[in-house]
Short mmCIF file of C-alpha atoms in Angstrom, two decimals:
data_model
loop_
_atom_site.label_atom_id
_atom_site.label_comp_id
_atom_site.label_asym_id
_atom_site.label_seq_id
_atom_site.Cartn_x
_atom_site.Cartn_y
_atom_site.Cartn_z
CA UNK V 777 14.72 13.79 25.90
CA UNK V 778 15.15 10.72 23.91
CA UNK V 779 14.87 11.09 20.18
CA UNK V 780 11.83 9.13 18.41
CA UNK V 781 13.00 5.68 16.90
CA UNK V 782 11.59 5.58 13.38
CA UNK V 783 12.17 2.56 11.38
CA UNK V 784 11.74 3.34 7.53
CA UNK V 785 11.60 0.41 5.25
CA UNK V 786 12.18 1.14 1.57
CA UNK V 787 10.89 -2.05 -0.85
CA UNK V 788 11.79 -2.25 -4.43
CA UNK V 789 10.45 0.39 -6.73
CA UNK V 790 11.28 3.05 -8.52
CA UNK V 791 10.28 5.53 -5.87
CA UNK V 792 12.89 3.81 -3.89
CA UNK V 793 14.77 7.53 -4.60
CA UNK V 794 12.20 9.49 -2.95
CA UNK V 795 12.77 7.45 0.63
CA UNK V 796 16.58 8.94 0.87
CA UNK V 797 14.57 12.94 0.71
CA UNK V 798 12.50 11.13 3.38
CA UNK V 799 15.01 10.23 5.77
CA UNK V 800 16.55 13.88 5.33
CA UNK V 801 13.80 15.15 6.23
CA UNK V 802 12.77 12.86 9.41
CA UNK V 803 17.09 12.97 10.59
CA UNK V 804 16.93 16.88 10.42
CA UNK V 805 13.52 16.82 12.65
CA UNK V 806 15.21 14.75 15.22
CA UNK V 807 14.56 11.85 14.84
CA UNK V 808 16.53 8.36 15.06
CA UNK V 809 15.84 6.57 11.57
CA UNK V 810 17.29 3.04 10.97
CA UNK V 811 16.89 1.86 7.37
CA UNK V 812 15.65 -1.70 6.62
CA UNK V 813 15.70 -2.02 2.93
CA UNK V 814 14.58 -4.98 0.97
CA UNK V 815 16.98 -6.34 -1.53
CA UNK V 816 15.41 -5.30 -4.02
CA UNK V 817 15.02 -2.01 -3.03
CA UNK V 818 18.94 -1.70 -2.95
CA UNK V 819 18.92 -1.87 -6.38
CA UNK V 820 17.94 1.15 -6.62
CA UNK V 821 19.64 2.96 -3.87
CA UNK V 822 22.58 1.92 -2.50
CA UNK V 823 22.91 0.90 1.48
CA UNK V 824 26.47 3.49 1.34
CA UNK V 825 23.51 6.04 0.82
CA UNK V 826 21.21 5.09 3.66
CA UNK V 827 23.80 4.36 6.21
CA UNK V 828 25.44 8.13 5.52
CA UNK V 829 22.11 9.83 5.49
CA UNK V 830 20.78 7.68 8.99
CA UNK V 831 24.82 7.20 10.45
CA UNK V 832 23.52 3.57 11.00
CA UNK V 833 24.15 0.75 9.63
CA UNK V 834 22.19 -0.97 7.15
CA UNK V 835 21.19 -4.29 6.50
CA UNK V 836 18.67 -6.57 4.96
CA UNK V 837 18.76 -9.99 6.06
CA UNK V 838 17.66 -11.70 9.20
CA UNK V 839 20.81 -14.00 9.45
CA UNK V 840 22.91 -10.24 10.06
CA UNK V 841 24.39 -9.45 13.44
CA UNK V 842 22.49 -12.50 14.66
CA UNK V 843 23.37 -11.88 18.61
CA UNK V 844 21.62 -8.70 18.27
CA UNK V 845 18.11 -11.06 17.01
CA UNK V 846 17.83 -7.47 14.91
CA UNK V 847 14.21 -8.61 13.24
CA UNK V 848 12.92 -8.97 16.70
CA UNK V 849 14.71 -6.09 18.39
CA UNK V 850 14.17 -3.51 15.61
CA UNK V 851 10.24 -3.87 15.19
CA UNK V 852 10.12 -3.68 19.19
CA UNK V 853 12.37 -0.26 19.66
CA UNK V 854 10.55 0.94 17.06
CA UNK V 855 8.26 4.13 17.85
CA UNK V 856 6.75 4.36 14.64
CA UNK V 857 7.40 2.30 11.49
CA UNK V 858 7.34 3.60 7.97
CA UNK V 859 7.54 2.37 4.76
CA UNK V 860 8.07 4.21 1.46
CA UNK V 861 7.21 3.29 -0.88
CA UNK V 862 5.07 -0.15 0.10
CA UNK V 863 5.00 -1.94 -3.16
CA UNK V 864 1.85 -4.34 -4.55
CA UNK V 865 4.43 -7.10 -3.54
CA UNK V 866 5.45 -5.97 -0.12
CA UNK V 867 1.92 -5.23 0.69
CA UNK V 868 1.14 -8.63 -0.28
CA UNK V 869 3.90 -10.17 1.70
CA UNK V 870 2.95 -8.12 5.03
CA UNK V 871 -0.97 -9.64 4.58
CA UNK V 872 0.60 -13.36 4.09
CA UNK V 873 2.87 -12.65 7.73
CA UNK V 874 5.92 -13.59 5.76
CA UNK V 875 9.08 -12.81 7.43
CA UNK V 876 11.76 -14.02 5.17
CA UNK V 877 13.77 -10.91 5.60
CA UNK V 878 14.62 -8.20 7.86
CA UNK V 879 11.53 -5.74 6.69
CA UNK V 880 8.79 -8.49 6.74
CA UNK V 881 10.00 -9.58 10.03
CA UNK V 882 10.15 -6.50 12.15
CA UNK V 883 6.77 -5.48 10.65
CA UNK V 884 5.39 -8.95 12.17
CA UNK V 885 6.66 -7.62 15.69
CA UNK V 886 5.93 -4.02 15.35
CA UNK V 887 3.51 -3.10 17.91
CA UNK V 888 3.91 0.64 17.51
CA UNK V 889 2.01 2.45 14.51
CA UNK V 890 3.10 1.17 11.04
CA UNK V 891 2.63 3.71 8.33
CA UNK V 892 2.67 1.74 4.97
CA UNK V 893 2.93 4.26 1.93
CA UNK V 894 1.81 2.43 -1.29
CA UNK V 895 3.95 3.59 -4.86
CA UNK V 896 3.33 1.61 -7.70
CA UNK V 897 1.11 1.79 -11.22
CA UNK V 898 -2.45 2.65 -11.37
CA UNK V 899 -3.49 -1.22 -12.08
CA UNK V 900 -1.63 -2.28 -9.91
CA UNK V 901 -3.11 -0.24 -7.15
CA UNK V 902 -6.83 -0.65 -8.67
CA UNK V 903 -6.23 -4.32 -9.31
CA UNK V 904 -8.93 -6.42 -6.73
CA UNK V 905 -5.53 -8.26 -5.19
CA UNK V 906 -4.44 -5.38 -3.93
CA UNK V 907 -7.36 -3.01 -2.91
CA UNK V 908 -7.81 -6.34 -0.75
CA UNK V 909 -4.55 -6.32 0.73
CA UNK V 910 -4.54 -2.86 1.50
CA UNK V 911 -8.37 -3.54 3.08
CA UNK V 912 -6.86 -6.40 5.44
CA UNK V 913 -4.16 -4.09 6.37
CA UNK V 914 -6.17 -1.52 7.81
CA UNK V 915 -8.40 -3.75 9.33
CA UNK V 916 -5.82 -5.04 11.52
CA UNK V 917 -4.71 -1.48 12.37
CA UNK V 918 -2.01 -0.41 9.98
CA UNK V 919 -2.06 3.11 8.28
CA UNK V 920 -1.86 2.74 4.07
CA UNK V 921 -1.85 6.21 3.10
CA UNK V 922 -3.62 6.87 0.01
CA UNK V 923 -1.10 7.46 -2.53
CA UNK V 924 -1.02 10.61 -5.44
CA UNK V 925 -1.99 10.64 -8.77
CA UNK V 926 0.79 11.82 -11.39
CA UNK V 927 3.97 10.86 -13.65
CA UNK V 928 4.40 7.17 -12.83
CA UNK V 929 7.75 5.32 -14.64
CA UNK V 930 7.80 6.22 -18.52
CA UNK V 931 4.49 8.07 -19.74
CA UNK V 932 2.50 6.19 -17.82
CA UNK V 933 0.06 8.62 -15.29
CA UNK V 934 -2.20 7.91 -12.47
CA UNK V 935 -2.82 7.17 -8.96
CA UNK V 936 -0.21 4.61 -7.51
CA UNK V 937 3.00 7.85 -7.40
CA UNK V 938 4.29 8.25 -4.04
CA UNK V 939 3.09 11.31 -2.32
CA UNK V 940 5.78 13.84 -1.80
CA UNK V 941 8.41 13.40 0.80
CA UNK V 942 7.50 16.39 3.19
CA UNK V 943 3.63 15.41 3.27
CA UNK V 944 4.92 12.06 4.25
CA UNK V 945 6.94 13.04 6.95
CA UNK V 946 4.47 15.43 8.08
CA UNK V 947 2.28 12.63 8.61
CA UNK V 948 4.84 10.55 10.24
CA UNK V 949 5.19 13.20 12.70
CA UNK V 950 1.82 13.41 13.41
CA UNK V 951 1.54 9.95 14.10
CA UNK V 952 4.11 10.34 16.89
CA UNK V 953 2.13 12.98 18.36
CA UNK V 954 -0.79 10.97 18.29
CA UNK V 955 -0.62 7.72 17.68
CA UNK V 956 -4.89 7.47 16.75
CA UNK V 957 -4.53 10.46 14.01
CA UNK V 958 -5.87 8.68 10.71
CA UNK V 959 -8.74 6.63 11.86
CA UNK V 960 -11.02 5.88 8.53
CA UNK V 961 -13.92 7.16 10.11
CA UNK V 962 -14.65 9.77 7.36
CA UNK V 963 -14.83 6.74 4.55
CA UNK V 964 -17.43 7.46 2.02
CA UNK V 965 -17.95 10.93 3.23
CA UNK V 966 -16.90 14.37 0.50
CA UNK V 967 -16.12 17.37 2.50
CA UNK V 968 -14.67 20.40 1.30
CA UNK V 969 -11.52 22.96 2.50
CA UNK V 970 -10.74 26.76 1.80
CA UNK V 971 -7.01 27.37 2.36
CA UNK V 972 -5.07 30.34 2.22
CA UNK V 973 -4.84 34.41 1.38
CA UNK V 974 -6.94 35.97 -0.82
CA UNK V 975 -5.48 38.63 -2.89
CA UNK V 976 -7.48 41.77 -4.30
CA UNK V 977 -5.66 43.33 -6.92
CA UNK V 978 -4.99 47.12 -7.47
CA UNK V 979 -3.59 47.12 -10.56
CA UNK V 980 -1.85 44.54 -12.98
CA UNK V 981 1.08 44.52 -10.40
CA UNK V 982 -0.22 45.15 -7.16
CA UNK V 983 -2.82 43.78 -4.69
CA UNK V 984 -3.54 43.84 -1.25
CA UNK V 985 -3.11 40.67 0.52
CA UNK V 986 -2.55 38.86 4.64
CA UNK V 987 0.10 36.82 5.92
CA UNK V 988 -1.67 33.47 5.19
CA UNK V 989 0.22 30.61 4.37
CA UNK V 990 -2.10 28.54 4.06
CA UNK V 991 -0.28 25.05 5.81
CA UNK V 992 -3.52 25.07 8.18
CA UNK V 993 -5.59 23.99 5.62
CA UNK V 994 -3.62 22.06 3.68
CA UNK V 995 -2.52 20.16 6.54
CA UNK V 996 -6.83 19.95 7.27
CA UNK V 997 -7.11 18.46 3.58
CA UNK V 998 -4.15 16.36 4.10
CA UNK V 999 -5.79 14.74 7.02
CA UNK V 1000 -8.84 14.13 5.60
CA UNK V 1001 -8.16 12.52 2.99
CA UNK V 1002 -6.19 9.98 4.85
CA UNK V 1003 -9.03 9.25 6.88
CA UNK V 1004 -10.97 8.25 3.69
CA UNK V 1005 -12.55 11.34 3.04
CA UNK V 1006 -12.86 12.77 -0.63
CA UNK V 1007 -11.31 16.20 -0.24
CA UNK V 1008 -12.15 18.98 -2.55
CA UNK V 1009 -9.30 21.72 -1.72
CA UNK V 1010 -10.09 25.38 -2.55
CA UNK V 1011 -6.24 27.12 -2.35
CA UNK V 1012 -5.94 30.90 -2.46
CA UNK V 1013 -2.51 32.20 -2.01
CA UNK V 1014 -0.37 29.62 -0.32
CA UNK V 1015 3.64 29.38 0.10
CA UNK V 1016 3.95 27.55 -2.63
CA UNK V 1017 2.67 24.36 -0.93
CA UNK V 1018 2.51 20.78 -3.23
CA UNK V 1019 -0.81 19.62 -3.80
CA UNK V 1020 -1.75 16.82 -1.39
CA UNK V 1021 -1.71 13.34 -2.22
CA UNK V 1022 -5.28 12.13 -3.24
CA UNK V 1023 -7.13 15.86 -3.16
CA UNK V 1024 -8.91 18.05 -5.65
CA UNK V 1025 -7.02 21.40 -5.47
CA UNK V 1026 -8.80 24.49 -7.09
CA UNK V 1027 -6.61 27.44 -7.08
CA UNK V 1028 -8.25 30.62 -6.66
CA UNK V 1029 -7.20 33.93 -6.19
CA UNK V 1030 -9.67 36.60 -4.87
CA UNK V 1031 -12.27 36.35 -2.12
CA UNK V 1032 -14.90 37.01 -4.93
CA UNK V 1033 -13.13 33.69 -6.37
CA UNK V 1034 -13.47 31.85 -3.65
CA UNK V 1035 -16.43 32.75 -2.73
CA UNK V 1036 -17.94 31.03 -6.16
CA UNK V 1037 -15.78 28.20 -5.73
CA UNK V 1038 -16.68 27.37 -2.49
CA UNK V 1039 -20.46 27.99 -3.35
CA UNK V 1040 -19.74 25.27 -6.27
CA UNK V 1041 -18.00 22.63 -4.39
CA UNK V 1042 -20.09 22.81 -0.99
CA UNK V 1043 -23.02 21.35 -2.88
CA UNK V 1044 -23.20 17.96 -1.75
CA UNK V 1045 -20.92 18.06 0.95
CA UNK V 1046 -20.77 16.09 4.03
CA UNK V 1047 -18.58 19.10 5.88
CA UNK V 1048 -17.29 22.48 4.76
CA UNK V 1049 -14.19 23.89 6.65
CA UNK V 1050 -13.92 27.63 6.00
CA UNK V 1051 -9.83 27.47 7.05
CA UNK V 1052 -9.17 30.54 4.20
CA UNK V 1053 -7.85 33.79 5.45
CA UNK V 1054 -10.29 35.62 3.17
CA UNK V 1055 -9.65 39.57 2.62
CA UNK V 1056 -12.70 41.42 4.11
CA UNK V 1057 -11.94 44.34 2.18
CA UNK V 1058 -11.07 44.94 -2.06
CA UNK V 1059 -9.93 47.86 -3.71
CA UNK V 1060 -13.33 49.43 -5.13
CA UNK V 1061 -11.98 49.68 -8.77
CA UNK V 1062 -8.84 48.00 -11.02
CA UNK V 1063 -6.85 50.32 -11.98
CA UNK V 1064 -6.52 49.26 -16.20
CA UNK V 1065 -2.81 50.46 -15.93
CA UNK V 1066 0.20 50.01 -13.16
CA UNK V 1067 0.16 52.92 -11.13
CA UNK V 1068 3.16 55.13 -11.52
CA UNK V 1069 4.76 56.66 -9.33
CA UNK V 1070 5.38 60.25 -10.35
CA UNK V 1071 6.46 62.37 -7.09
CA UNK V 1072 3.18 63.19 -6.37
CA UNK V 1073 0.59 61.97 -3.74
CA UNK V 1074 -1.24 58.95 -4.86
CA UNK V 1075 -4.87 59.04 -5.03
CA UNK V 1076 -7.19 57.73 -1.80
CA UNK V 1077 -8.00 54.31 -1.59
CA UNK V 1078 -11.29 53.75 -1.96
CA UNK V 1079 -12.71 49.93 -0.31
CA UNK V 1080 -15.45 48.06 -0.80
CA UNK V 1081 -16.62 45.17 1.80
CA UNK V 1082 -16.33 41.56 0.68
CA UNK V 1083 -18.94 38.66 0.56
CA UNK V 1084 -18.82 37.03 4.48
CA UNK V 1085 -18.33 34.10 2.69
CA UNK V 1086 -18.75 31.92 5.83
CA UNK V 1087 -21.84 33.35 7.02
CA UNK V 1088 -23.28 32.35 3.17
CA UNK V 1089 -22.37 28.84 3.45
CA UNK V 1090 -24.09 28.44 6.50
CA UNK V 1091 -27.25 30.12 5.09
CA UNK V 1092 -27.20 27.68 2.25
CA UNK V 1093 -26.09 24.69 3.44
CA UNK V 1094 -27.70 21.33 3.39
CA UNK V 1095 -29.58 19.50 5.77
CA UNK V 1096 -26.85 17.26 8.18
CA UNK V 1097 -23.89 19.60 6.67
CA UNK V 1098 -21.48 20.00 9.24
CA UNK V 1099 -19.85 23.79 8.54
CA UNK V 1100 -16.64 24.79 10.70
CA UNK V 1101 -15.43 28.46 10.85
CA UNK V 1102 -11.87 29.93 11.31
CA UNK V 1103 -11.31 32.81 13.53
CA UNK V 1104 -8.28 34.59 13.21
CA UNK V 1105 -7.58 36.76 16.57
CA UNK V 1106 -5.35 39.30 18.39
CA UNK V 1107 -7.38 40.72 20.84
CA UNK V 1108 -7.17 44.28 22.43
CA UNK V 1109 -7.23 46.11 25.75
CA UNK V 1110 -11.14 45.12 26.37
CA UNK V 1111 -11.70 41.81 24.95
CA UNK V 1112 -9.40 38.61 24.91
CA UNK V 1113 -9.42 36.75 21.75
CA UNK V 1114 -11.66 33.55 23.69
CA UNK V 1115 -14.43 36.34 23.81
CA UNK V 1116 -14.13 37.48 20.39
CA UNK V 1117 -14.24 33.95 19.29
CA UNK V 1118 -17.43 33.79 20.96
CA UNK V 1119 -18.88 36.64 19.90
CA UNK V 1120 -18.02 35.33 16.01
CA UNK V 1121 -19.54 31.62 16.62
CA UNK V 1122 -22.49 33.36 17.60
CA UNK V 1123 -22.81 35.56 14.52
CA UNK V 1124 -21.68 33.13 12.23
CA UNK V 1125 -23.89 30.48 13.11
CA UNK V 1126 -22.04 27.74 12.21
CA UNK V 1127 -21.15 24.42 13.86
CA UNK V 1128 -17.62 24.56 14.98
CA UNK V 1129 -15.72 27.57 15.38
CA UNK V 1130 -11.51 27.17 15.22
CA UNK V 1131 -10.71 30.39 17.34
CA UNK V 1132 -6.39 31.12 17.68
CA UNK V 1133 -4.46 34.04 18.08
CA UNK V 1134 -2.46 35.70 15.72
CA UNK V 1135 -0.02 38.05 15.36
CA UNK V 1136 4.10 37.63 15.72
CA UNK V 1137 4.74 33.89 16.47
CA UNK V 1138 1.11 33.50 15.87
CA UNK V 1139 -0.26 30.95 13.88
CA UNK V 1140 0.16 32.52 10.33
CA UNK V 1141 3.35 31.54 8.63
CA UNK V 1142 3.74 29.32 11.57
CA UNK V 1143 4.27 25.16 11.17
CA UNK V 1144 2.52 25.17 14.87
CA UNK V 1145 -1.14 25.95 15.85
CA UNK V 1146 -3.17 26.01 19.12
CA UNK V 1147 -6.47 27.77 20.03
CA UNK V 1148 -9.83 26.73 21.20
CA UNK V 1149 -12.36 24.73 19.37
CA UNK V 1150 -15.58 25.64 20.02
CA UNK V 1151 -19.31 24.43 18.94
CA UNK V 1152 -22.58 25.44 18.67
CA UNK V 1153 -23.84 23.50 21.65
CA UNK V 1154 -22.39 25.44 24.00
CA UNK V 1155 -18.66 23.00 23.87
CA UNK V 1156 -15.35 24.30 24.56
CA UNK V 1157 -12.11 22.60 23.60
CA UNK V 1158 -8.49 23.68 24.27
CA UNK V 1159 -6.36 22.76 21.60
CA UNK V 1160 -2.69 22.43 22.81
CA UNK V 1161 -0.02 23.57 20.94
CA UNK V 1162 1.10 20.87 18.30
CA UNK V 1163 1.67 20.53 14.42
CA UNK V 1164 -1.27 21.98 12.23
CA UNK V 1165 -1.77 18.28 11.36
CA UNK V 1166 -2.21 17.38 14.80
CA UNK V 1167 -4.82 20.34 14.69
CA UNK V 1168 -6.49 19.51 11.92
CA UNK V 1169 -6.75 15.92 13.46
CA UNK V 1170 -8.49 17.07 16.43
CA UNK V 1171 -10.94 19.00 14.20
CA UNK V 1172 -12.09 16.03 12.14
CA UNK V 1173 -12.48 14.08 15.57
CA UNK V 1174 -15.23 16.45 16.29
CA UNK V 1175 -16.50 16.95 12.37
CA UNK V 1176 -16.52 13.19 12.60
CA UNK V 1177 -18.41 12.92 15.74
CA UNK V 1178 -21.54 15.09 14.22
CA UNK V 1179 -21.42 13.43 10.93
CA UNK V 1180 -22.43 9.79 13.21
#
């Protein structure tokens, strides 16, 4: 099989850095990345650094290797083109059609998804200039991923930072598994994502816990907000996963927690995505002390039942809320995990019920995901095995669906 083309351009800003972690990252996936810097952009990173990372060569100009015509033959190989970071200037220049270099010009013949990644300061992104740049962009079909808010250069903070490297790329791969992944089709509308373990503690040391890792719903919150949603994030225990560019994160860390922070943030929402692999069970009382361990046998563990914080959401949720469940299956010797997926969709009573199977090489602590999406109206989906992005963007096809 033929490895993906990628063409990455890198334009001149600081974040220029960040694109060599970026072409790691796409090279080790298996991918074939050819590096069109501007020259600007080379002031910051050298081409010796690009062309060792890629093993291809690296130029800028359109007057290089002319027999090759390189800014028409590049854009037209390309499967996917990304660039990180996409400065105010570079946007501006890709609105204009200039192609008075090698980037410019193999953007103008691209006809494969371009993937522009904005990094710059916070006016500069909020200035009117370029909000309508990056408006004319998308309206004639380009991707401009919503950048991050954090430490820009000096002490400046704000939106306008590039997003992190391995979000980025996550993206980029899911826009080679589906080209029609980040459609804006959730603009103006606030929905809301529970994502990973709960823990219920013991003692001061210990807790009881799952195998969450919570990349399912990070990689749900990731999606949304590139399809213009405003994503309120409620994160149990995750492994150690950034925040996502251009989401609210609340960190929790028990189902009773999450349970009031999902209360709290559903109010108001357009859709509620209950991805969380809440405990159903908590130790009945904290021990004040860590428990020693003395030779003898410990005392019984007493449980108490926690909140089914799904089934509250859907009592209390708002008229035209769309509410999507997560069930977490193995199955046994009578029932098949379909079934019991049915059997929860009907108890539940929400709108959309994710249903997969887990268990070793199941979906937990997995960077894959499959299972079958099922609704209230009777609808059954199969969703092939792909990326958890490519999951998640399946899911907000059908969220978006019953929010029109």
């Amino acid at each position: 099989m033929t490895a993906p083309k990628v063409l990455l351009g890198v334009a001149g800003g600081i974040a220029a850095y960040k694109s060599a972690e970026l072409l790691r990252r796409l090279t080790e996936t298996g991918h074939s990345v050819r590096v069109v810097p501007t020259e600007s952009a080379l002031q910051f990173v050298g081409a010796a650094t690009f062309e060792a990372l890629s093993g291809q060569p690296v130029h800028t100009g359109v007057f290089t290797d002319v027999p090759s015509v390189q800014h028409v033959r590049l854009g037209q190989e390309a499967d996917l083109v990304v660039v990180a970071p996409a400065t105010a200037d570079l946007l501006a220049r890709a609105v204009q059609g200039r192609a008075d270099d090698l980037l410019t010009g193999s953007l103008l013949v691209a006809r494969c998804p371009v993937f522009l990644v904005p990094a710059m300061h916070t006016e500069m992104w909020e200035h009117p200039a370029t909000r309508a740049n990056v408006a004319t962009l998308r309206e004639r079909g380009s991707i401009v991923m919503e950048p991050a808010s954090g430490r820009l250069t000096g002490k400046d903070t704000g939106p306008g930072r590039l997003p992190d490297p391995a979000e980025i790329a996550e993206l980029a791969r899911l826009l080679l598994e589906r080209a029609d992944a980040l459609p804006r089709d959730l603009e103006g509308r606030r929905v809301v994502v529970s994502a990973g373990g709960t823990r219920e503690p013991l003692d001061p040391v210990r807790y009881l816990g799952n195998r969450s890792s919570g990349r399912q719903g990070y990689a749900l919150a990731k999606v949304a907000a590139q399809r213009g949603a405003r994503v309120t994030l409620v994160a149990g225990h995750t492994a150690e996963l950034a925040d996502p560019a251009a989401v609210e994160v609340v960190k929790v860390g028990s189902a009773l927690e999450m349970r009031e922070a999902m209360h709290a943030a559903a109010k108001g929402a357009d859709a509620v995505v209950m991805a969380a692999a809440v405990a159903d069970f908590r130790p009945s009382s904290l021990a004040e002390h860590k428990i020693k361990k003395d030779g003898s046998e410990p005392e019984a563990l007493h449980l108490a039942l926690n909140p089914d914080i799904l089934a509250e959401l859907v009592a209390a949720r708002e008229p035209g809320q769309v509410v999507v469940g997560f069930a977490a299956e193995t199955g046994d010797a009578t029932t098949d995990v379909l079934e019991y997926g049915r059997r929860k969709l009907a108890k539940k009573g929400c709108d959309l019920l994710l249903v997969n199977w887990v268990g070793e090489g199941g979906a937990f602590e997995n960077t894959e995901n499959q299972g079958w999406l099922l609704g209230a109206d009777g609808g059954e989906t199969v969703v092939p095995n792909g990326s958890k992005a490519l999951l998640a963007s399946r899911l907000w096809d059908a969220v978006a669906a019953r929010l029109a």
